[in-house]
Amino acid sequence: MTPTRISFEKWFERQYASMELCFLCGKTLTKDNSTKEHIFPQWILNKFDLWDKSITLLNGIRYDYKRSIIPCCNVCNNEHLSKLESIIKNGVEKGYQFFKENVPLIAIYQWCQLIFYKWLYKETFFKENVKDPHSEKIVRKENFESMSLNHLLLRSIDKRIKFENFFPGSIFICHLKTGQNASDNFDYLDAVPEQCIMLRLGEIGIVVMLADSEIQKYVFADQYRVYLSNILAPIQLKNLFIQCMYRQHLFNDPYSFELKDITDDSLTISQIPKENFTGDVYTEWLHTDYAILLNQVFGGGMHNYLVEKGIPSFLFDKDGNFKDRAFDSDGTILPNE
C-alpha cells in the first residue's frame, strides 16, 4: 500500500468527542475505512478473561471492557497498531524474563501511552454526572486540548519520530506473583494529572511515567532497586505506582521540547533546558499528604501510614527488610509489618 502523504499540520488533526475521525491519524472516517479499536486489545481480554469484567471510570461508573472501543481507520488499526500489539503480545506470552530482555523500551512506552490516551479519548464521550443532562464530560474540551503532546508522542507509532537526546518517560518492569484465576492477574491504574500508568499482565508488572524524560528512573534508582530485584505481590506493585505517582505530583519539569527536521512523514524532537528554571526538580515530600494518598488507595486509616522515619511501604517489614507477601495480600495488612 502506498502511504498517503499529508501536510505536517495534519499530524495534529484532533476533534473533541468525535466519532468521525481516526483517534490516531485524524483521517476522516467513512463506511469503507472505519473500524473500532478496543482500548484493551482482544488478546488481553481473552488471556485474562475480561470480556464480562468492567473497569471504573473517572466518574465512578463501571464500564465493560468489551464495550470500550474508539474510532480508528483501517490503516492505523490493521497496520500500525497491529504491529505494535504483536510485539507486546509476543513479549507477554513468553513471560517476564523475555519481556524485560527483548521487548524494546520504545514499544513498551508507545503501548502504555496508547492505552492511557485511548481511555481519556473514550472519556470525552461520558458525562461527569450521568444523572444530570447538563453535566460536563469526564474529560472536558480544555483537558483534551492539553493532551496534544501525548498525541504527538503517539504519532511515533505511525510516523518516523526521532527522540534526539532523551527518552520520553521512566519505565519500570517488575516480576510478579500470580493467582489461579486469569482475571485476578490483570489490573490497570492511571493518574491523569501526573501522567502515570500501571499495568499488571500476569507475572509482568509495568509502571510508566509518560512525561518525565526518565528522570525518576535515574534520580531514584537506589530507592526503586528493591522493587526491581524481588518477586512482588500485586499490592507491592500498586505501592510502587503510588510512590511514583506522588513523586510525579511533586515534579517540576526542567525541560521543554523543540521540533525540528520536519517533513510530511517525520520529525525530530529535541529536549532543551527551560530558560530561567529555578527551584528543585522535585518539591518537598510531605508525609501527611502521602499518608492521605495511601489511605485513599488501601484504606485502614491515615494514622497507619504515618511512620516516625522513612516512607511507609508494603515492601518492607518493621526491620526494613524485604517483606515476601502473599499474592492476595491487601491493605488490611499494614505497611512495614
Coordinates of C-alpha atoms in Angstrom, one line a residue, residues 67-190:
R67 CA -17.6 -2.1 25.1
S68 CA -14.5 0.0 25.4
I69 CA -13.9 1.0 21.8
I70 CA -13.0 4.1 20.0
P71 CA -13.0 5.2 16.3
C72 CA -10.0 4.2 14.2
C73 CA -9.2 3.9 10.5
N74 CA -8.4 0.6 9.0
V75 CA -4.8 1.5 8.1
C76 CA -3.9 2.5 11.7
N77 CA -5.8 -0.4 13.2
N78 CA -4.7 -3.2 10.9
E79 CA -1.1 -2.0 10.1
H80 CA 0.5 0.4 12.6
L81 CA -1.3 -0.6 15.8
S82 CA -1.4 -4.3 14.9
K83 CA 2.4 -4.3 14.5
L84 CA 2.8 -2.7 17.9
E85 CA 0.3 -5.1 19.6
S86 CA 2.1 -8.1 18.1
I87 CA 5.4 -7.0 19.7
I88 CA 3.7 -6.6 23.2
K89 CA 1.6 -9.8 22.9
N90 CA 4.7 -11.9 22.0
G91 CA 6.6 -10.5 24.9
V92 CA 3.7 -11.1 27.4
E93 CA 3.1 -14.6 26.1
K94 CA 6.8 -15.5 26.7
G95 CA 6.9 -14.2 30.2
Y96 CA 8.7 -11.8 32.5
Q97 CA 12.3 -12.6 31.6
F98 CA 11.8 -12.5 27.9
F99 CA 9.7 -9.3 28.1
K100 CA 12.3 -7.5 30.1
E101 CA 15.2 -8.5 28.0
N102 CA 13.7 -8.4 24.5
V103 CA 10.8 -6.1 24.2
P104 CA 12.1 -2.6 23.1
L105 CA 11.5 0.1 25.7
I106 CA 10.1 2.4 22.9
A107 CA 7.4 -0.3 22.1
I108 CA 6.5 -0.5 25.8
Y109 CA 6.3 3.3 26.1
Q110 CA 4.2 3.6 22.9
W111 CA 1.8 0.9 24.1
C112 CA 1.4 2.4 27.5
Q113 CA 0.9 5.9 26.1
L114 CA -1.6 4.4 23.7
I115 CA -3.7 2.8 26.4
F116 CA -3.6 6.0 28.5
Y117 CA -4.6 8.2 25.6
K118 CA -7.4 5.8 24.4
W119 CA -9.0 5.8 27.8
L120 CA -9.0 9.6 28.0
Y121 CA -10.3 9.8 24.5
K122 CA -13.1 7.5 25.4
E123 CA -14.0 9.6 28.4
T124 CA -14.6 12.6 26.3
F125 CA -17.9 11.0 25.4
F126 CA -19.1 10.3 29.0
K127 CA -20.8 12.7 31.4
E128 CA -19.2 13.5 34.7
N129 CA -22.6 13.1 36.3
V130 CA -24.8 10.6 34.4
K131 CA -27.9 11.8 36.3
D132 CA -27.5 15.4 35.1
P133 CA -28.4 16.0 31.4
H134 CA -26.4 19.3 31.5
S135 CA -23.3 17.7 33.1
E136 CA -19.8 18.4 31.8
K137 CA -18.0 15.5 30.2
I138 CA -15.5 13.5 32.3
V139 CA -12.7 14.8 30.1
R140 CA -13.5 18.3 29.2
K141 CA -12.5 20.0 26.0
E142 CA -9.7 22.0 27.6
N143 CA -8.4 18.8 29.2
F144 CA -8.4 17.2 25.8
E145 CA -6.6 20.1 24.2
S146 CA -3.9 19.8 26.9
M147 CA -3.1 16.3 25.7
S148 CA -1.6 17.5 22.4
L149 CA 1.9 16.4 23.5
N150 CA 0.5 12.9 24.3
H151 CA -0.9 12.7 20.8
L152 CA 2.3 13.9 19.2
L153 CA 4.3 11.2 21.0
L154 CA 1.7 8.6 19.9
R155 CA 2.4 9.6 16.3
S156 CA 5.7 7.8 16.7
I157 CA 3.7 4.7 16.1
D158 CA 2.7 5.6 12.5
K159 CA 5.4 8.2 11.7
R160 CA 9.1 8.4 11.9
I161 CA 9.8 10.4 15.1
K162 CA 13.3 10.6 16.5
F163 CA 13.9 11.4 20.2
E164 CA 17.2 13.1 19.7
N165 CA 18.7 13.5 23.1
F166 CA 16.2 12.0 25.6
F167 CA 13.7 9.2 26.2
P168 CA 10.2 10.5 27.0
G169 CA 9.4 8.5 30.1
S170 CA 10.6 6.3 33.0
I171 CA 9.7 2.7 32.7
F172 CA 9.9 0.1 35.5
I173 CA 9.3 -3.6 34.7
C174 CA 8.6 -5.9 37.7
H175 CA 8.4 -9.6 38.3
L176 CA 5.1 -10.5 39.9
K177 CA 3.4 -13.3 41.7
T178 CA 0.3 -14.7 40.0
G179 CA -3.0 -16.2 41.1
Q180 CA -5.1 -19.2 39.8
N181 CA -7.9 -17.1 38.2
A182 CA -6.9 -15.4 34.9
S183 CA -8.9 -12.2 35.7
D184 CA -7.1 -11.9 39.0
N185 CA -3.8 -11.5 37.2
F186 CA -4.8 -8.2 35.4
D187 CA -5.0 -4.7 36.7
Y188 CA -4.9 -1.2 35.3
L189 CA -4.4 2.1 37.1
D190 CA -3.7 5.6 35.8

